[in-house]
Short mmCIF file of C-alpha atoms in Angstrom, two decimals:
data_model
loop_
_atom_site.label_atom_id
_atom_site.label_comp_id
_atom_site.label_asym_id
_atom_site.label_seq_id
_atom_site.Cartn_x
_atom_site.Cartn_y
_atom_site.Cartn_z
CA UNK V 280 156.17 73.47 136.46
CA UNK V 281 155.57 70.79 139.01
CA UNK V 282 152.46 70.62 141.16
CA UNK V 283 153.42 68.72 144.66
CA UNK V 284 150.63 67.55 147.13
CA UNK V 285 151.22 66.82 149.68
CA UNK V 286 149.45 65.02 152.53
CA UNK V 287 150.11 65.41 156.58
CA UNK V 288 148.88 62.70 158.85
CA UNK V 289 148.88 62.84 162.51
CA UNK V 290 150.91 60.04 164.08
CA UNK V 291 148.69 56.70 165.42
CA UNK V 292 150.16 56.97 168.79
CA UNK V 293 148.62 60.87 169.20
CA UNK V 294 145.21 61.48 170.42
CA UNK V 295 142.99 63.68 167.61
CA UNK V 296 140.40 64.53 169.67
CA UNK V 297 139.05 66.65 166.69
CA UNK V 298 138.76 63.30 165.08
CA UNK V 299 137.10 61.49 167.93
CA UNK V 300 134.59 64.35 167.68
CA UNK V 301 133.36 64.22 164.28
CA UNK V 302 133.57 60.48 164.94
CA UNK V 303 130.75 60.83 167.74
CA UNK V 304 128.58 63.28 165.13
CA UNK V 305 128.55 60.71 162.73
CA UNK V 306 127.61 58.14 165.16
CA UNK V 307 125.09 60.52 166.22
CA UNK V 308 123.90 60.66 162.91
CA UNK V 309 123.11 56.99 162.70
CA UNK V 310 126.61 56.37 160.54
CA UNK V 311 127.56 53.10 163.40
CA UNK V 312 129.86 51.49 160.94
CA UNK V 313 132.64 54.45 161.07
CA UNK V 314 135.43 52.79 163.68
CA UNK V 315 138.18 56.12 163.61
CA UNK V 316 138.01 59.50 162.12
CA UNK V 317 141.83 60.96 161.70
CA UNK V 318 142.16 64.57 160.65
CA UNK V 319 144.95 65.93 158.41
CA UNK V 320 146.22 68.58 156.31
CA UNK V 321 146.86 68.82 152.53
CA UNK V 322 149.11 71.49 150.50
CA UNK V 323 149.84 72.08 147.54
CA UNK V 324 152.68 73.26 146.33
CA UNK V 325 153.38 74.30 142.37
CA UNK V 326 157.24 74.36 141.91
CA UNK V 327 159.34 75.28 138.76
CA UNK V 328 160.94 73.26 136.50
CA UNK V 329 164.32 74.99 137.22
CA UNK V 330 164.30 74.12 141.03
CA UNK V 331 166.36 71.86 142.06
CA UNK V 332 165.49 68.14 143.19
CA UNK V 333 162.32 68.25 143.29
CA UNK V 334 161.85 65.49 145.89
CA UNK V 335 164.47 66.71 148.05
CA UNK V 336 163.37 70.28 148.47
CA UNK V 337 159.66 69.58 149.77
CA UNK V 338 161.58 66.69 152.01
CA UNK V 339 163.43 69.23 153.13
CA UNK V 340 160.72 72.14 153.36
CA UNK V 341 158.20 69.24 155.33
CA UNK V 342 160.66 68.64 158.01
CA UNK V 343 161.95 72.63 158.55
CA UNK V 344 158.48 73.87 158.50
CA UNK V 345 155.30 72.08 156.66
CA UNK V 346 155.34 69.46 159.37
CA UNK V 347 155.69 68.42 162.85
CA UNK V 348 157.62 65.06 162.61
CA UNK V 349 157.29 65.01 167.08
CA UNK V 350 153.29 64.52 165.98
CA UNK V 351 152.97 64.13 161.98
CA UNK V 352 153.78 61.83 159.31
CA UNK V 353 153.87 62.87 155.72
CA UNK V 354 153.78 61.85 151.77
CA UNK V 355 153.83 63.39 148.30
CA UNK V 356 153.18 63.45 145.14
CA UNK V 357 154.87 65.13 141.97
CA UNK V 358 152.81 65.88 138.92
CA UNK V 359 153.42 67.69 135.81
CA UNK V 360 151.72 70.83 135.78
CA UNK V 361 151.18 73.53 132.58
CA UNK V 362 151.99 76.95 133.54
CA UNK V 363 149.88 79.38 133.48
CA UNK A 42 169.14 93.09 184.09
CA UNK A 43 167.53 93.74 180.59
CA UNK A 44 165.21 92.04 178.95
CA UNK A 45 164.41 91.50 175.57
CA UNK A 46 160.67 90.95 174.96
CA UNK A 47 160.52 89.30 170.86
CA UNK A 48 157.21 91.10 169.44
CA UNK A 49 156.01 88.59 166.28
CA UNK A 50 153.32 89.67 164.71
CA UNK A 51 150.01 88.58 166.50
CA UNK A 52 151.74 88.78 169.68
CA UNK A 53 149.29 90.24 172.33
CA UNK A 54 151.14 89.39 175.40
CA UNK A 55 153.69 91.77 174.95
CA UNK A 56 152.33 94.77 177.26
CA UNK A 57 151.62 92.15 179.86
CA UNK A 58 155.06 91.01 179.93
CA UNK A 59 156.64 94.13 180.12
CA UNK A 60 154.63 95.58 182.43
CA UNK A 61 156.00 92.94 184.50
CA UNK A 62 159.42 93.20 183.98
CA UNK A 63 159.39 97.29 183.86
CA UNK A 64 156.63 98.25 186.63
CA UNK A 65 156.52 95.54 189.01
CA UNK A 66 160.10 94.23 188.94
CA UNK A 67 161.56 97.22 188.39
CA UNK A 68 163.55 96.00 185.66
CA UNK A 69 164.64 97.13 182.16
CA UNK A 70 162.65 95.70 179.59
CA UNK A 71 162.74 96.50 175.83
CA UNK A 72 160.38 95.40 172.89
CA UNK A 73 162.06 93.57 170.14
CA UNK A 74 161.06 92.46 166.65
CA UNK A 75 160.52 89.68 164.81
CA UNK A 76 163.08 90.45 161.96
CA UNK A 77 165.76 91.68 164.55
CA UNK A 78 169.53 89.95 163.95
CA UNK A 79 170.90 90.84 167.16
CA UNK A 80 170.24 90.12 170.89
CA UNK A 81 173.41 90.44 171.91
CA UNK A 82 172.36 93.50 174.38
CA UNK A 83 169.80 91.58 176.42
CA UNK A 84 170.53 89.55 179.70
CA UNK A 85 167.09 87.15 179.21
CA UNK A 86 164.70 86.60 176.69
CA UNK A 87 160.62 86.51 177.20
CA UNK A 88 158.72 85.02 174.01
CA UNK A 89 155.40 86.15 174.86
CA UNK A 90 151.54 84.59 174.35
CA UNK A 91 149.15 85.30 171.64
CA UNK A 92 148.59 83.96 168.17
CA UNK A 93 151.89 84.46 166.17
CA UNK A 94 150.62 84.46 161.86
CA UNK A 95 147.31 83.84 163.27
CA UNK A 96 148.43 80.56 164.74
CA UNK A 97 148.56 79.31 160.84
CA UNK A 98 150.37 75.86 159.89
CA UNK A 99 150.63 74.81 163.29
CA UNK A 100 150.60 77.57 166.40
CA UNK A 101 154.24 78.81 166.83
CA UNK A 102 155.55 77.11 163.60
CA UNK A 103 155.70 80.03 161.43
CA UNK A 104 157.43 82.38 163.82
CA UNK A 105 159.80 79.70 164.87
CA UNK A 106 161.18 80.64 160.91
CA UNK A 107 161.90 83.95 161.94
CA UNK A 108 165.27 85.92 161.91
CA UNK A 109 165.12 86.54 165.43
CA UNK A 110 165.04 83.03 166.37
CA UNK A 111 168.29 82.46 165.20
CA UNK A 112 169.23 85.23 168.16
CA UNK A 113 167.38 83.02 170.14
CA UNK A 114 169.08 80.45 169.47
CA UNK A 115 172.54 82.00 170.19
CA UNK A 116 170.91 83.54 173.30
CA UNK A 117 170.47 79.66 174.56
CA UNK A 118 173.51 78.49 173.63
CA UNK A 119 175.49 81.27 175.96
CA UNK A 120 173.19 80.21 178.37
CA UNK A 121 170.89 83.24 178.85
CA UNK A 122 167.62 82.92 180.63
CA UNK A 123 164.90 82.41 178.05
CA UNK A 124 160.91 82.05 178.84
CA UNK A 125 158.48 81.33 176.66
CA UNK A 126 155.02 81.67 177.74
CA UNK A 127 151.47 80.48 175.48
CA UNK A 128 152.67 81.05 172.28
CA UNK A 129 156.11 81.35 173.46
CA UNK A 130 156.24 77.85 174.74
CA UNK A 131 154.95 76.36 171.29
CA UNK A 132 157.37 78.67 169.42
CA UNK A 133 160.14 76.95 171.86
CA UNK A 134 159.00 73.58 170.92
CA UNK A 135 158.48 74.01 166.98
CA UNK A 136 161.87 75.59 166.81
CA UNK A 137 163.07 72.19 168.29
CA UNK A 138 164.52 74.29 171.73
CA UNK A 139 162.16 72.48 173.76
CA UNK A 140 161.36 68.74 173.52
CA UNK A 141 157.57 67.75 172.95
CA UNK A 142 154.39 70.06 171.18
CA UNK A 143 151.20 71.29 172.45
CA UNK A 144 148.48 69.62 170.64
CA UNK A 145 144.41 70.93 170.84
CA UNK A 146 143.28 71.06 174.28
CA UNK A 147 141.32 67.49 174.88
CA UNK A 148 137.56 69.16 174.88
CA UNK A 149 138.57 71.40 171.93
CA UNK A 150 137.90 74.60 174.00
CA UNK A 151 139.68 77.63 174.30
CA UNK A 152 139.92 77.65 178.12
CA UNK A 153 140.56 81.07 180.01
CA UNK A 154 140.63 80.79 184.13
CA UNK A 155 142.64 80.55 187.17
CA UNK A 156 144.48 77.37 187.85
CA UNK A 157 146.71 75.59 190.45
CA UNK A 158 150.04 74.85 189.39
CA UNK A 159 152.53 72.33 191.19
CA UNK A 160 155.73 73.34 191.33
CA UNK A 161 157.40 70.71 190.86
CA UNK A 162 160.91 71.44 190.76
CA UNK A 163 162.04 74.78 192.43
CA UNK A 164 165.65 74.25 191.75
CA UNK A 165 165.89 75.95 188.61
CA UNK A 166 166.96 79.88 187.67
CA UNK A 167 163.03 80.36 187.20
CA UNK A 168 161.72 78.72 190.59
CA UNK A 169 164.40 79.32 192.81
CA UNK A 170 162.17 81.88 194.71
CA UNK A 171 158.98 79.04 195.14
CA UNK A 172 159.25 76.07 197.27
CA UNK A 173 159.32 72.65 195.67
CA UNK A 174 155.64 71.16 195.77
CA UNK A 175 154.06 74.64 196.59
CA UNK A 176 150.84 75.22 194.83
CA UNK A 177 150.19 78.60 193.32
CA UNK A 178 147.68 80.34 191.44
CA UNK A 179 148.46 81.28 187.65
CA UNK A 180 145.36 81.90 184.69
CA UNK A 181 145.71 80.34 181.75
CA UNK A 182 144.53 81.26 178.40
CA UNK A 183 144.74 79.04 175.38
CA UNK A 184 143.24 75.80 173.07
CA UNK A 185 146.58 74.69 172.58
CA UNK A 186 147.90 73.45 175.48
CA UNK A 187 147.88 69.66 175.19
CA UNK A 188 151.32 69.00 175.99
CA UNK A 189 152.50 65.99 174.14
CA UNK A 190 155.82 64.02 173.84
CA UNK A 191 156.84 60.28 173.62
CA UNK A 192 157.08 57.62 176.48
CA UNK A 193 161.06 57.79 175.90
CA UNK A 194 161.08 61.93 175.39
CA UNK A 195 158.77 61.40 179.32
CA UNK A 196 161.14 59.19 181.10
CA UNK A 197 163.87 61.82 179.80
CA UNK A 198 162.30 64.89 181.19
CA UNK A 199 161.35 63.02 184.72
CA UNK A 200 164.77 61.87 184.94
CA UNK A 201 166.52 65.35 184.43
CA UNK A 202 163.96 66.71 186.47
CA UNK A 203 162.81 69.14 183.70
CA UNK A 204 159.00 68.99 184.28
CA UNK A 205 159.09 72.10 185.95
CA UNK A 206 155.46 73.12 186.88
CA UNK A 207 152.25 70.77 186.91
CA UNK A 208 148.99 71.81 186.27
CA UNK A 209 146.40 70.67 190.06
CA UNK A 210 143.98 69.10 187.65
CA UNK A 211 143.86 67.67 184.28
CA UNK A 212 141.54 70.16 181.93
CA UNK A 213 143.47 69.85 178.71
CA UNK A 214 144.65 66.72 178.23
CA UNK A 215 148.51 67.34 179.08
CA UNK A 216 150.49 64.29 179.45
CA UNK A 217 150.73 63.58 183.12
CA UNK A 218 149.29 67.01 183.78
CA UNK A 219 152.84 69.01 182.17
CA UNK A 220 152.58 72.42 182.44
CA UNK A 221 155.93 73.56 182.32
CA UNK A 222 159.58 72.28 181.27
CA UNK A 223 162.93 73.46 180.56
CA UNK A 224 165.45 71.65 178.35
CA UNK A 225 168.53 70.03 179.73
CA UNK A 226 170.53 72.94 180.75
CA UNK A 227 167.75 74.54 182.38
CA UNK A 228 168.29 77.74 180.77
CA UNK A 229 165.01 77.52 178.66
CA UNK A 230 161.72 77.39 180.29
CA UNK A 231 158.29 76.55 178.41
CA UNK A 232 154.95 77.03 179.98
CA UNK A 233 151.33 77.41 178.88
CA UNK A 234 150.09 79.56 182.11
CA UNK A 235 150.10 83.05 182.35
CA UNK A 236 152.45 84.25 185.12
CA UNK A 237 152.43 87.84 183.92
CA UNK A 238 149.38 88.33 184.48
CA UNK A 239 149.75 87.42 188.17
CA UNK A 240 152.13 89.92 189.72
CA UNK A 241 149.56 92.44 191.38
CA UNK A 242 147.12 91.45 194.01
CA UNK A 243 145.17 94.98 192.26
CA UNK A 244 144.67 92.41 188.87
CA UNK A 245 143.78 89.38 190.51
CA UNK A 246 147.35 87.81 192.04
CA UNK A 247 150.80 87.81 192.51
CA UNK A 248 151.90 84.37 192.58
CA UNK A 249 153.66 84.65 188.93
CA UNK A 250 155.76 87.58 190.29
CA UNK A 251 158.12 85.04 192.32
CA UNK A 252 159.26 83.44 188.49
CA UNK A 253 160.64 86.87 187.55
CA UNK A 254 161.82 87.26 190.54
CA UNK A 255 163.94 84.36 190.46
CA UNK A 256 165.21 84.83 186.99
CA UNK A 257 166.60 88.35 188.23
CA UNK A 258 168.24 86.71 191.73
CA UNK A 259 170.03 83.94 190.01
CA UNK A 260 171.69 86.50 187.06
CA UNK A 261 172.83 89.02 190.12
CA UNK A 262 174.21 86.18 191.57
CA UNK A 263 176.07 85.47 188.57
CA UNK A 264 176.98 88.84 187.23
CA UNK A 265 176.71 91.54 189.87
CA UNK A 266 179.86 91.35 192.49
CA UNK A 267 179.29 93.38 195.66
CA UNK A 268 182.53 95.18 196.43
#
């Protein structure tokens, strides 16, 4: 079994105005020294051993559906994982 | 002319949409579902609003995996009308049949009024009944209508002419104001306002009924030969 995270980022040239919002909170909240807030996503994924390449399927399964590559960059990582 | 209106499930702009098509156009309209493998019996296709999977992922990305988008698909290719409105117009853009993706409006609201639109080009199958520059009244309904796309996928859609309508006033954040496009062969239009729920003066307005209108004039033109 393989357990995959992985970790979507929204693009620097696209506005998170979710971001910029928790950003002015923590301002709010006397935190001065924060510069950017970005939001993102994180999934995890457990795979088994029998799938194919590993690295190629969740490539493959992050540009079809687990991302928006128009807005979102992504990365992963593989880890072994014991079955339940 | 029969239309095919895709159901997914958290559609809620179905009714709305065939009301308009059935009752006020006078046109044949039939529901179709998600899973369906064949639109082959439908003259256009309307991809209605609401909150496909419960807008989970991203809004429009999980129903953009369905079976019936492959129809869709096929549907574009042969060069049938297809509208997607709200939800419609994200599931056109995650399925990659529109350029560009609605982000989070710009003040995070879900905003639910009456706007002015811009048309801005009314020499497409879905404008051909509104002047070019006429302003109209359509509501809008939705937090996710942030259009986005890059400065070369812009200069691409000005060129083409493929910005289609324009909202009066910036309230979401949409690059240059975008409120509607169609891709290249103008076959496929994307918008976030609601123009089915503006084709009775008894509900508010009738300035959306003018788009349906359109889409029905340009297919008799096409397909119906007076003898």
């Amino acid at each position: 079994m393989k357990k995959v995270k992985i970790y979507v980022t929204l693009r620097e040239s696209v506005l998170d105005p979710q971001g910029s919002a928790v950003m002015g909170s923590l301002h709010k909240m006397g935190y001065a020294e924060v510069e950017d807030v970005r939001i993102g996503k994180y999934l995890e994924l457990m795979i088994s051993d029998d799938a194919r390449d590993v690295d190629a399927l969740v490539n493959e399964m992050c540009q079809k559906l687990l991302t928006n590559t128009v807005i979102e960059d992504y990365r992963f990582e593989i880890e072994e994982a014991v079955s339940q | 002319m029969k239309f095919a209106v895709i159901v997914f499930p958290g559609s809620n702009c179905d009714l709305d949409m065939y009301h308009a098509v059935k009752d006020e156009l006078g046109e044949e309209a039939e529901y179709v579902w998600h899973d369906s493998t064949d639109l082959s019996g439908y003259d256009g296709i309307l991809l209605p609003g609401g909150f496909s999977y419960g807008d989970y992922l991203r809004c429009g990305a999980i129903a953009q995996s369905s079976a019936v988008m492959d129809e869709v698909k096929k549907a574009v290719e042969a060069g049938k009308p297809v509208l997607g409105i709200c939800n419609g117009f994200q599931i056109l853009t995650e399925a990659g049949l529109l350029p560009g993706v609605l982000l989070r409006n710009k003040n995070l609201k879900f905003m639910c009024k009456t706007v002015g639109l811009k048309v801005e080009n009314a020499n497409t199958l879905f404008t051909n009944e509104y002047v070019e520059g006429q302003e109209i009244q359509i509501p809008i309904a939705h937090g996710e209508g942030n259009y986005y796309c890059d400065d070369a996928t812009y200069e691409q859609l000005k060129q083409n002419n493929q910005i289609v309508f324009s909202y009066a006033d910036d309230f979401n954040g949409s690059r240059n104001n975008i409120a509607g496009i169609v891709n290249e062969r103008g076959n496929v239009l994307g918008m976030m306002p609601h123009p089915e729920r503006a084709v009775s003066e008894l509900i508010g307005g009738s300035d959306g009924l003018a788009l349906f209108k359109s889409i029905v004039k340009q297919w008799r033109e096409a397909n119906v030969s007076h003898a």
